[in-house]
């Protein structure tokens, strides 16, 4: 409204005062109405219909404001060129400023420009001389340039606004995605915490169950060992042999197995596990003697041929007892198979002249071949009620003589390399001899 006051002040002396006051009042009234409506509606433009009503209202206001200035140009147009130039400059400046300051509403800019420039160009042309025709043409050219510049400015401004809205939309989307990610991360952390707790519970359960399983496995192992010792002890109660015979044969067979474990013929079978099984199962080699009658088993002298045939049955009796246990549990037990091979086959000979089946060579299971040498060494080197103990060197000669006939030659070769250790075991677990017996040996 300051421009209207400046305009009135400049042309007060050149125009009709009543018209000046009337024009100024109309301008003030128009701006007051516009300002009042703007203050009332600026915070309520949310619905599309409200924005459309404001668009129409603003376009009408721009047209009315432009026509007021156009009317001033027609009514108050001065006669001298100097004041005419000042008025034209004011009008041109208003148009330029309106287009520059209002790029967001092209209809208002166009109607405002038309309301001012059309009456102004008509009034300038009405002077009807060459100079004023040129000025009118320049004003027309200026109007076209302003309209084109306004379109470019509006397009650029819209692009900026669109980019701003897109950025704001993208920012909101990013913020929403960030919130979703935070929520997902929080849920994932909760899930991970639950999984960790579940994993810890499972690990604790596994540790407990593993401990229980290990304890039961150890118990089963101890029960196996106790069962073997109980069975072998039962056989001993009906035989003249002593408990040290069991301990010695256990150590003999383990010593042989450990020495042969790198041999090409034995390495596949003689694993650490199987060597330990051989040590534990060796006491069962004579378990079948439980089924031999006492008058034969305990006979102090040499057995007759008939009695020896009955004695030979102890190998089958022991094997059948273990086989019966195997069928009872209804599983193929590696443990029981080795026990059966020892009990049945420890009297088989390499050349096939042994019993109970007359097996020969590689047909004799490895556990039986090892047990055969360990049992013969202990039987020959130990004292019995019906014979004296034979010296270690003589026993070695007997074993060597049996290589390829009674024993596997490779096992005899291994025995020769560790024969002094056999002697040490025999001495460590020697039988206690009564004084009278000791005197007879001396």
CSV table of C-alpha atoms in Angstrom, one decimal:
chain,number,residue,atom,x,y,z
A,1,UNK,CA,0.0,0.0,0.0
A,2,UNK,CA,3.0,2.3,0.3
A,3,UNK,CA,3.3,2.3,-3.6
A,4,UNK,CA,-0.3,3.7,-3.8
A,5,UNK,CA,0.6,6.5,-1.4
A,6,UNK,CA,3.8,7.3,-3.4
A,7,UNK,CA,1.8,7.4,-6.6
A,8,UNK,CA,-0.8,9.7,-5.1
A,9,UNK,CA,1.9,12.0,-3.8
A,10,UNK,CA,3.6,12.2,-7.2
A,11,UNK,CA,0.6,12.9,-9.2
A,12,UNK,CA,-1.5,14.9,-6.7
A,13,UNK,CA,-1.0,18.1,-8.5
A,14,UNK,CA,-1.6,16.6,-11.9
A,15,UNK,CA,-4.9,14.7,-11.3
A,16,UNK,CA,-8.4,15.3,-10.0
A,17,UNK,CA,-8.2,15.2,-6.2
A,18,UNK,CA,-11.6,13.5,-5.7
A,19,UNK,CA,-10.6,10.7,-8.1
A,20,UNK,CA,-7.3,10.4,-6.4
A,21,UNK,CA,-8.9,9.9,-3.0
A,22,UNK,CA,-11.5,7.5,-4.4
A,23,UNK,CA,-8.8,5.4,-6.2
A,24,UNK,CA,-6.7,5.3,-3.0
A,25,UNK,CA,-9.6,4.3,-0.9
A,26,UNK,CA,-10.6,1.6,-3.3
A,27,UNK,CA,-7.0,0.3,-3.2
A,28,UNK,CA,-6.8,0.3,0.6
A,29,UNK,CA,-10.1,-1.4,0.9
A,30,UNK,CA,-9.1,-4.1,-1.5
A,31,UNK,CA,-5.9,-4.8,0.3
A,32,UNK,CA,-7.6,-4.8,3.7
A,33,UNK,CA,-10.1,-7.3,2.5
A,34,UNK,CA,-7.3,-9.4,1.1
A,35,UNK,CA,-5.2,-9.2,4.2
A,36,UNK,CA,-8.2,-10.1,6.4
A,37,UNK,CA,-9.1,-13.1,4.4
A,38,UNK,CA,-5.4,-14.2,4.3
A,39,UNK,CA,-5.1,-14.0,8.1
A,40,UNK,CA,-8.3,-15.9,8.5
A,41,UNK,CA,-7.7,-18.7,6.1
A,42,UNK,CA,-3.9,-19.2,6.0
A,43,UNK,CA,-4.0,-22.0,8.6
A,44,UNK,CA,-7.1,-23.8,7.3
A,45,UNK,CA,-6.1,-24.6,3.7
A,46,UNK,CA,-6.0,-28.3,4.1
A,47,UNK,CA,-8.8,-29.6,1.9
A,48,UNK,CA,-8.7,-29.5,-1.9
A,49,UNK,CA,-11.9,-27.5,-2.2
A,50,UNK,CA,-10.5,-24.9,0.2
A,51,UNK,CA,-7.4,-24.5,-1.9
A,52,UNK,CA,-9.5,-24.2,-5.1
A,53,UNK,CA,-11.6,-21.5,-3.5
A,54,UNK,CA,-8.5,-19.6,-2.4
A,55,UNK,CA,-7.0,-19.9,-5.9
A,56,UNK,CA,-10.2,-18.3,-7.4
A,57,UNK,CA,-10.2,-15.6,-4.8
A,58,UNK,CA,-6.5,-14.8,-5.2
A,59,UNK,CA,-6.9,-14.6,-9.0
A,60,UNK,CA,-9.9,-12.2,-8.7
A,61,UNK,CA,-7.9,-10.1,-6.2
A,62,UNK,CA,-4.9,-9.9,-8.6
A,63,UNK,CA,-7.2,-8.9,-11.5
A,64,UNK,CA,-8.9,-6.2,-9.4
A,65,UNK,CA,-5.6,-4.8,-8.1
A,66,UNK,CA,-4.2,-4.8,-11.7
A,67,UNK,CA,-7.3,-3.0,-13.0
A,68,UNK,CA,-7.1,-0.4,-10.3
A,69,UNK,CA,-3.5,0.4,-11.5
A,70,UNK,CA,-4.7,0.2,-15.1
A,71,UNK,CA,-7.5,2.7,-14.3
A,72,UNK,CA,-5.0,5.0,-12.6
A,73,UNK,CA,-2.8,4.9,-15.7
A,74,UNK,CA,-5.8,5.9,-17.9
A,75,UNK,CA,-7.3,8.5,-15.6
A,76,UNK,CA,-4.2,10.1,-14.2
A,77,UNK,CA,-2.0,9.9,-17.3
A,78,UNK,CA,0.0,13.1,-17.4
A,79,UNK,CA,0.5,15.3,-20.5
A,80,UNK,CA,4.3,15.9,-20.3
A,81,UNK,CA,6.7,13.1,-21.3
A,82,UNK,CA,8.7,13.3,-18.1
A,83,UNK,CA,5.8,12.4,-15.8
A,84,UNK,CA,4.6,10.0,-18.4
A,85,UNK,CA,7.9,8.2,-18.2
A,86,UNK,CA,7.7,8.1,-14.4
A,87,UNK,CA,4.2,6.6,-14.5
A,88,UNK,CA,5.2,4.0,-17.1
A,89,UNK,CA,8.3,3.1,-15.0
A,90,UNK,CA,6.0,2.7,-11.9
A,91,UNK,CA,3.7,0.4,-13.9
A,92,UNK,CA,6.5,-1.6,-15.4
A,93,UNK,CA,8.1,-2.0,-12.0
A,94,UNK,CA,4.9,-3.2,-10.5
A,95,UNK,CA,4.5,-5.8,-13.2
A,96,UNK,CA,8.1,-7.0,-12.9
A,97,UNK,CA,8.0,-7.2,-9.1
A,98,UNK,CA,4.7,-9.1,-9.2
A,99,UNK,CA,6.0,-11.7,-11.6
A,100,UNK,CA,9.3,-12.1,-9.6
A,101,UNK,CA,7.6,-12.2,-6.2
A,102,UNK,CA,4.7,-14.4,-7.2
A,103,UNK,CA,6.1,-17.3,-9.2
A,104,UNK,CA,3.9,-19.9,-7.5
A,105,UNK,CA,0.6,-18.6,-8.9
A,106,UNK,CA,0.8,-17.9,-12.6
A,107,UNK,CA,-2.9,-17.0,-13.1
A,108,UNK,CA,-2.6,-14.2,-10.6
A,109,UNK,CA,0.6,-12.9,-12.3
A,110,UNK,CA,-1.0,-13.0,-15.7
A,111,UNK,CA,-4.3,-11.3,-14.6
A,112,UNK,CA,-2.3,-8.7,-12.7
A,113,UNK,CA,-0.1,-8.0,-15.7
A,114,UNK,CA,-3.1,-7.8,-18.0
A,115,UNK,CA,-5.0,-5.5,-15.7
A,116,UNK,CA,-2.1,-3.0,-15.7
A,117,UNK,CA,-0.5,-3.3,-19.1
A,118,UNK,CA,-3.5,-3.5,-21.4
A,119,UNK,CA,-5.0,-0.2,-20.2
A,120,UNK,CA,-1.6,1.4,-20.0
A,121,UNK,CA,-0.7,0.4,-23.6
A,122,UNK,CA,-4.1,1.6,-24.8
A,123,UNK,CA,-3.6,5.0,-23.1
A,124,UNK,CA,-0.1,5.4,-24.4
A,125,UNK,CA,-1.3,4.5,-28.0
A,126,UNK,CA,-4.1,7.0,-27.6
A,127,UNK,CA,-1.6,9.9,-27.8
A,128,UNK,CA,-1.5,8.9,-31.4
A,129,UNK,CA,2.0,9.9,-32.4
A,130,UNK,CA,5.1,8.0,-33.5
A,131,UNK,CA,6.8,8.2,-30.2
A,132,UNK,CA,3.9,6.9,-28.2
A,133,UNK,CA,3.3,4.1,-30.7
A,134,UNK,CA,6.9,3.0,-30.2
A,135,UNK,CA,6.5,3.2,-26.4
A,136,UNK,CA,3.3,1.1,-26.7
A,137,UNK,CA,5.1,-1.5,-28.8
A,138,UNK,CA,7.9,-1.6,-26.3
A,139,UNK,CA,5.4,-2.1,-23.5
A,140,UNK,CA,3.9,-5.0,-25.5
A,141,UNK,CA,7.3,-6.5,-26.1
A,142,UNK,CA,8.1,-6.1,-22.3
A,143,UNK,CA,4.8,-7.8,-21.4
A,144,UNK,CA,5.6,-10.7,-23.6
A,145,UNK,CA,9.1,-11.0,-22.2
A,146,UNK,CA,7.7,-10.8,-18.7
A,147,UNK,CA,5.2,-13.5,-19.4
A,148,UNK,CA,7.8,-15.8,-20.9
A,149,UNK,CA,10.2,-15.1,-18.0
A,150,UNK,CA,7.4,-15.7,-15.6
A,151,UNK,CA,6.7,-19.1,-17.1
A,152,UNK,CA,10.4,-20.0,-16.8
A,153,UNK,CA,10.6,-18.7,-13.3
A,154,UNK,CA,7.4,-20.6,-12.4
A,155,UNK,CA,8.7,-23.8,-13.9
A,156,UNK,CA,11.9,-23.5,-12.0
A,157,UNK,CA,10.2,-22.7,-8.8
A,158,UNK,CA,7.8,-25.6,-9.2
A,159,UNK,CA,10.8,-27.8,-9.9
A,160,UNK,CA,12.4,-26.6,-6.7
A,161,UNK,CA,9.2,-27.0,-4.7
A,162,UNK,CA,8.7,-30.5,-6.2
A,163,UNK,CA,12.2,-31.4,-5.3
A,164,UNK,CA,11.7,-30.1,-1.8
A,165,UNK,CA,8.4,-32.1,-1.4
A,166,UNK,CA,10.1,-35.1,-2.8
A,167,UNK,CA,13.0,-34.7,-0.4
A,168,UNK,CA,10.6,-34.2,2.5
A,169,UNK,CA,8.7,-37.3,1.3
A,170,UNK,CA,11.9,-39.3,1.0
A,171,UNK,CA,13.0,-38.0,4.4
A,172,UNK,CA,9.7,-39.2,5.9
A,173,UNK,CA,10.0,-42.5,4.2
A,174,UNK,CA,13.6,-42.9,5.3
A,175,UNK,CA,12.6,-41.9,8.8
A,176,UNK,CA,9.8,-44.5,8.7
A,177,UNK,CA,12.2,-47.1,7.3
A,178,UNK,CA,14.7,-46.2,10.1
A,179,UNK,CA,11.9,-46.7,12.7
A,180,UNK,CA,11.0,-50.0,11.1
A,181,UNK,CA,14.7,-51.0,11.1
A,182,UNK,CA,15.1,-50.0,14.7
A,183,UNK,CA,12.0,-52.0,15.6
A,184,UNK,CA,13.2,-55.0,13.5
A,185,UNK,CA,16.7,-54.7,15.2
A,186,UNK,CA,15.0,-54.6,18.6
A,187,UNK,CA,12.9,-57.6,17.8
A,188,UNK,CA,16.0,-59.3,16.4
A,189,UNK,CA,17.9,-58.6,19.5
A,190,UNK,CA,15.1,-60.1,21.6
A,191,UNK,CA,15.0,-63.1,19.3
A,192,UNK,CA,18.8,-63.5,19.6
A,193,UNK,CA,18.5,-63.2,23.4
A,194,UNK,CA,15.8,-65.9,23.4
A,195,UNK,CA,17.9,-68.0,21.1
A,196,UNK,CA,21.0,-67.6,23.3
A,197,UNK,CA,19.0,-68.5,26.4
A,198,UNK,CA,17.5,-71.5,24.5
A,199,UNK,CA,21.0,-72.5,23.3
A,200,UNK,CA,22.4,-72.2,26.8
A,201,UNK,CA,19.5,-74.4,28.1
A,202,UNK,CA,20.2,-76.9,25.3
A,203,UNK,CA,23.9,-76.9,26.1
A,204,UNK,CA,23.2,-77.4,29.7
A,205,UNK,CA,20.9,-80.3,28.9
A,206,UNK,CA,23.4,-81.8,26.5
A,207,UNK,CA,26.1,-81.5,29.2
A,208,UNK,CA,23.9,-83.1,31.8
A,209,UNK,CA,22.8,-85.9,29.4
A,210,UNK,CA,26.4,-86.3,28.2
A,211,UNK,CA,27.6,-86.6,31.8
A,212,UNK,CA,24.8,-89.1,32.5
A,213,UNK,CA,25.6,-91.0,29.3
A,214,UNK,CA,29.3,-91.0,30.2
A,215,UNK,CA,28.6,-92.2,33.7
A,216,UNK,CA,26.3,-95.0,32.4
A,217,UNK,CA,28.9,-95.9,29.8
A,218,UNK,CA,31.5,-96.1,32.5
A,219,UNK,CA,29.2,-98.1,34.6
A,220,UNK,CA,28.5,-100.5,31.7
A,221,UNK,CA,32.3,-100.8,31.1
A,222,UNK,CA,32.8,-101.6,34.8
A,223,UNK,CA,29.9,-104.1,34.7
A,224,UNK,CA,31.6,-105.7,31.7
A,225,UNK,CA,34.9,-105.9,33.4
A,226,UNK,CA,33.3,-107.2,36.6
A,227,UNK,CA,31.3,-109.8,34.6
A,228,UNK,CA,34.4,-111.0,32.8
A,229,UNK,CA,36.3,-111.3,36.1
A,230,UNK,CA,33.4,-113.0,37.7
A,231,UNK,CA,33.2,-115.6,34.9
A,232,UNK,CA,36.9,-116.2,34.8
A,233,UNK,CA,37.0,-116.4,38.6
A,234,UNK,CA,34.2,-118.9,38.4
A,235,UNK,CA,36.3,-121.0,36.0
A,236,UNK,CA,39.3,-120.7,38.3
A,237,UNK,CA,37.5,-122.1,41.3
A,238,UNK,CA,37.2,-125.4,39.4
A,239,UNK,CA,40.7,-125.4,38.0
A,240,UNK,CA,44.2,-125.7,39.5
A,241,UNK,CA,45.3,-122.4,37.9
A,242,UNK,CA,45.6,-119.3,39.9
A,243,UNK,CA,44.3,-115.7,39.5
A,244,UNK,CA,47.8,-114.6,38.4
A,245,UNK,CA,47.4,-116.8,35.3
A,246,UNK,CA,44.6,-114.4,34.2
A,247,UNK,CA,46.7,-111.3,34.9
A,248,UNK,CA,49.7,-112.7,33.2
A,249,UNK,CA,47.9,-113.7,30.0
A,250,UNK,CA,46.2,-110.3,29.9
A,251,UNK,CA,49.5,-108.5,29.9
A,252,UNK,CA,51.1,-111.0,27.4
A,253,UNK,CA,48.4,-110.6,24.9
A,254,UNK,CA,48.4,-106.8,25.2
A,255,UNK,CA,52.2,-106.7,24.8
A,256,UNK,CA,52.1,-108.8,21.7
A,257,UNK,CA,49.2,-106.7,20.2
A,258,UNK,CA,51.0,-103.4,20.9
A,259,UNK,CA,54.2,-104.7,19.2
A,260,UNK,CA,52.3,-105.9,16.2
A,261,UNK,CA,50.0,-102.9,15.6
A,262,UNK,CA,52.3,-101.5,13.0
A,263,UNK,CA,52.6,-104.8,11.1
A,264,UNK,CA,51.0,-104.8,7.6
A,265,UNK,CA,49.0,-108.0,8.4
A,266,UNK,CA,47.7,-106.8,11.8
A,267,UNK,CA,47.5,-103.0,11.7
A,268,UNK,CA,43.8,-102.9,10.4
A,269,UNK,CA,42.6,-105.0,13.3
A,270,UNK,CA,45.0,-103.9,16.1
A,271,UNK,CA,43.5,-100.5,16.9
A,272,UNK,CA,43.8,-98.9,20.3
A,273,UNK,CA,40.2,-99.9,21.0
A,274,UNK,CA,40.7,-103.6,20.0
A,275,UNK,CA,43.9,-103.9,21.9
A,276,UNK,CA,42.1,-102.7,25.0
A,277,UNK,CA,39.3,-105.3,24.3
A,278,UNK,CA,41.9,-108.0,24.0
A,279,UNK,CA,43.3,-107.1,27.4
A,280,UNK,CA,39.8,-107.1,29.0
A,281,UNK,CA,38.6,-110.3,27.3
A,282,UNK,CA,41.7,-112.5,27.7
A,283,UNK,CA,40.4,-113.9,31.1
A,284,UNK,CA,37.5,-115.5,29.2
A,285,UNK,CA,39.7,-117.9,27.2
A,286,UNK,CA,39.1,-120.8,29.6
A,287,UNK,CA,35.5,-119.9,30.7
A,288,UNK,CA,34.3,-123.2,29.2
A,289,UNK,CA,36.1,-125.2,31.8
A,290,UNK,CA,33.2,-124.6,34.0
A,291,UNK,CA,31.4,-127.4,32.1
A,292,UNK,CA,34.2,-130.0,32.4
A,293,UNK,CA,33.7,-132.6,35.1
A,294,UNK,CA,35.8,-132.2,38.2
A,295,UNK,CA,37.5,-135.7,38.0
A,296,UNK,CA,38.9,-134.6,34.6
A,297,UNK,CA,39.5,-130.9,35.3
A,298,UNK,CA,41.2,-131.5,38.7
A,299,UNK,CA,43.1,-134.7,37.8
A,300,UNK,CA,46.7,-134.2,39.0
A,301,UNK,CA,48.2,-136.6,36.4
A,302,UNK,CA,48.1,-137.0,32.7
A,303,UNK,CA,44.7,-137.3,31.1
A,304,UNK,CA,43.7,-140.4,29.1
A,305,UNK,CA,42.7,-140.0,25.4
A,306,UNK,CA,39.1,-140.2,26.3
A,307,UNK,CA,39.5,-137.7,29.1
A,308,UNK,CA,41.4,-135.3,26.8
A,309,UNK,CA,38.6,-135.5,24.3
A,310,UNK,CA,36.2,-134.3,27.0
A,311,UNK,CA,38.7,-131.6,28.1
A,312,UNK,CA,38.9,-130.3,24.5
A,313,UNK,CA,35.2,-129.5,24.7
A,314,UNK,CA,35.8,-126.6,27.0
A,315,UNK,CA,36.7,-124.4,23.9
A,316,UNK,CA,33.3,-125.1,22.4
A,317,UNK,CA,31.5,-124.8,25.7
A,318,UNK,CA,32.9,-121.3,26.3
A,319,UNK,CA,32.2,-120.2,22.7
A,320,UNK,CA,28.6,-121.5,22.9
A,321,UNK,CA,28.0,-119.7,26.2
A,322,UNK,CA,29.1,-116.4,24.7
A,323,UNK,CA,27.2,-117.1,21.5
A,324,UNK,CA,24.1,-117.7,23.7
A,325,UNK,CA,24.6,-114.4,25.4
A,326,UNK,CA,25.0,-112.7,21.9
A,327,UNK,CA,21.7,-114.2,20.7
A,328,UNK,CA,20.0,-113.2,23.9
A,329,UNK,CA,20.8,-109.5,23.5
A,330,UNK,CA,19.9,-109.8,19.8
A,331,UNK,CA,22.7,-107.5,18.6
A,332,UNK,CA,25.9,-108.0,16.6
A,333,UNK,CA,28.4,-107.1,19.4
A,334,UNK,CA,32.0,-106.6,18.4
A,335,UNK,CA,32.9,-107.1,22.1
A,336,UNK,CA,31.2,-110.5,22.3
A,337,UNK,CA,32.5,-111.6,18.9
A,338,UNK,CA,36.1,-111.1,20.0
A,339,UNK,CA,35.4,-112.9,23.3
A,340,UNK,CA,33.9,-115.8,21.4
A,341,UNK,CA,36.9,-115.9,19.0
A,342,UNK,CA,39.3,-116.1,22.0
A,343,UNK,CA,37.3,-118.7,23.9
A,344,UNK,CA,36.8,-121.0,20.9
A,345,UNK,CA,40.0,-120.6,18.9
A,346,UNK,CA,42.9,-120.3,21.4
A,347,UNK,CA,43.7,-124.0,21.0
A,348,UNK,CA,43.7,-123.9,17.1
A,349,UNK,CA,47.2,-124.3,15.5
A,350,UNK,CA,48.7,-122.6,12.5
A,351,UNK,CA,49.2,-126.0,10.7
A,352,UNK,CA,45.5,-127.0,11.3
A,353,UNK,CA,46.3,-129.7,13.9
A,354,UNK,CA,44.5,-127.9,16.7
A,355,UNK,CA,41.0,-128.0,18.0
A,356,UNK,CA,38.0,-127.7,18.1
A,357,UNK,CA,37.6,-127.1,14.3
A,358,UNK,CA,41.1,-127.7,13.0
A,359,UNK,CA,41.4,-124.2,11.5
A,360,UNK,CA,44.7,-123.3,9.9
A,361,UNK,CA,46.7,-120.1,8.9
A,362,UNK,CA,44.7,-116.9,8.3
A,363,UNK,CA,41.4,-118.8,9.0
A,364,UNK,CA,42.2,-118.6,12.7
A,365,UNK,CA,41.0,-115.2,14.0
A,366,UNK,CA,43.8,-112.8,15.2
A,367,UNK,CA,42.6,-112.7,18.8
A,368,UNK,CA,42.8,-116.5,19.0
A,369,UNK,CA,46.3,-116.6,17.4
A,370,UNK,CA,47.5,-114.0,20.0
A,371,UNK,CA,45.8,-115.8,22.9
A,372,UNK,CA,47.3,-119.2,21.8
A,373,UNK,CA,50.9,-118.0,22.2
A,374,UNK,CA,50.2,-116.1,25.5
A,375,UNK,CA,48.4,-119.1,27.0
A,376,UNK,CA,51.1,-121.6,26.0
A,377,UNK,CA,53.9,-119.4,27.3
A,378,UNK,CA,52.1,-119.1,30.7
A,379,UNK,CA,51.1,-122.7,30.9
A,380,UNK,CA,54.7,-123.9,30.2
A,381,UNK,CA,56.5,-121.3,32.3
A,382,UNK,CA,54.2,-121.7,35.4
A,383,UNK,CA,54.2,-124.4,38.1
A,384,UNK,CA,51.3,-126.8,38.3
A,385,UNK,CA,50.5,-129.6,40.8
A,386,UNK,CA,51.4,-132.1,38.1
A,387,UNK,CA,54.6,-130.4,36.8
A,388,UNK,CA,57.5,-128.1,37.6
A,389,UNK,CA,57.9,-124.6,36.1
A,390,UNK,CA,60.2,-124.5,33.0
A,391,UNK,CA,62.8,-121.8,32.7
A,392,UNK,CA,62.2,-118.8,30.5
A,393,UNK,CA,64.9,-119.7,28.0
A,394,UNK,CA,63.5,-123.2,27.6
A,395,UNK,CA,60.0,-121.8,27.1
A,396,UNK,CA,61.4,-119.5,24.3
A,397,UNK,CA,62.8,-122.5,22.5
A,398,UNK,CA,59.5,-124.3,22.7
A,399,UNK,CA,57.7,-121.2,21.3
A,400,UNK,CA,60.3,-120.9,18.5
A,401,UNK,CA,59.9,-124.5,17.7
A,402,UNK,CA,56.2,-124.0,17.3
A,403,UNK,CA,56.6,-121.2,14.7
A,404,UNK,CA,54.7,-122.2,11.5
A,405,UNK,CA,53.2,-125.3,13.1
A,406,UNK,CA,51.5,-124.2,16.4
A,407,UNK,CA,51.9,-120.4,16.1
A,408,UNK,CA,51.7,-117.7,13.5
A,409,UNK,CA,55.3,-117.1,12.4
A,410,UNK,CA,54.9,-113.3,12.5
A,411,UNK,CA,53.6,-113.5,16.1
A,412,UNK,CA,56.5,-115.7,17.1
A,413,UNK,CA,58.9,-113.1,15.5
A,414,UNK,CA,57.3,-110.4,17.5
A,415,UNK,CA,57.5,-112.5,20.7
A,416,UNK,CA,61.3,-113.0,20.1
A,417,UNK,CA,61.7,-109.2,20.1
A,418,UNK,CA,59.9,-108.7,23.4
A,419,UNK,CA,60.6,-112.1,25.1
A,420,UNK,CA,62.5,-110.3,28.0
A,421,UNK,CA,59.4,-108.3,28.7
A,422,UNK,CA,57.4,-111.5,28.9
A,423,UNK,CA,59.9,-112.7,31.5
A,424,UNK,CA,59.4,-109.5,33.4
A,425,UNK,CA,55.6,-109.9,33.4
A,426,UNK,CA,56.0,-113.5,34.6
A,427,UNK,CA,58.2,-112.4,37.4
A,428,UNK,CA,55.9,-109.5,38.4
A,429,UNK,CA,52.8,-111.7,38.6
A,430,UNK,CA,54.4,-114.9,39.8
A,431,UNK,CA,52.5,-117.4,41.8
A,432,UNK,CA,53.1,-117.8,45.6
A,433,UNK,CA,54.7,-121.2,46.2
A,434,UNK,CA,54.2,-123.1,49.5
A,435,UNK,CA,57.4,-123.7,51.5
A,436,UNK,CA,57.3,-127.5,50.9
A,437,UNK,CA,56.8,-127.1,47.2
A,438,UNK,CA,59.7,-124.5,47.1
A,439,UNK,CA,62.0,-127.0,48.8
A,440,UNK,CA,61.1,-129.7,46.3
A,441,UNK,CA,61.9,-127.3,43.4
A,442,UNK,CA,65.3,-126.6,44.9
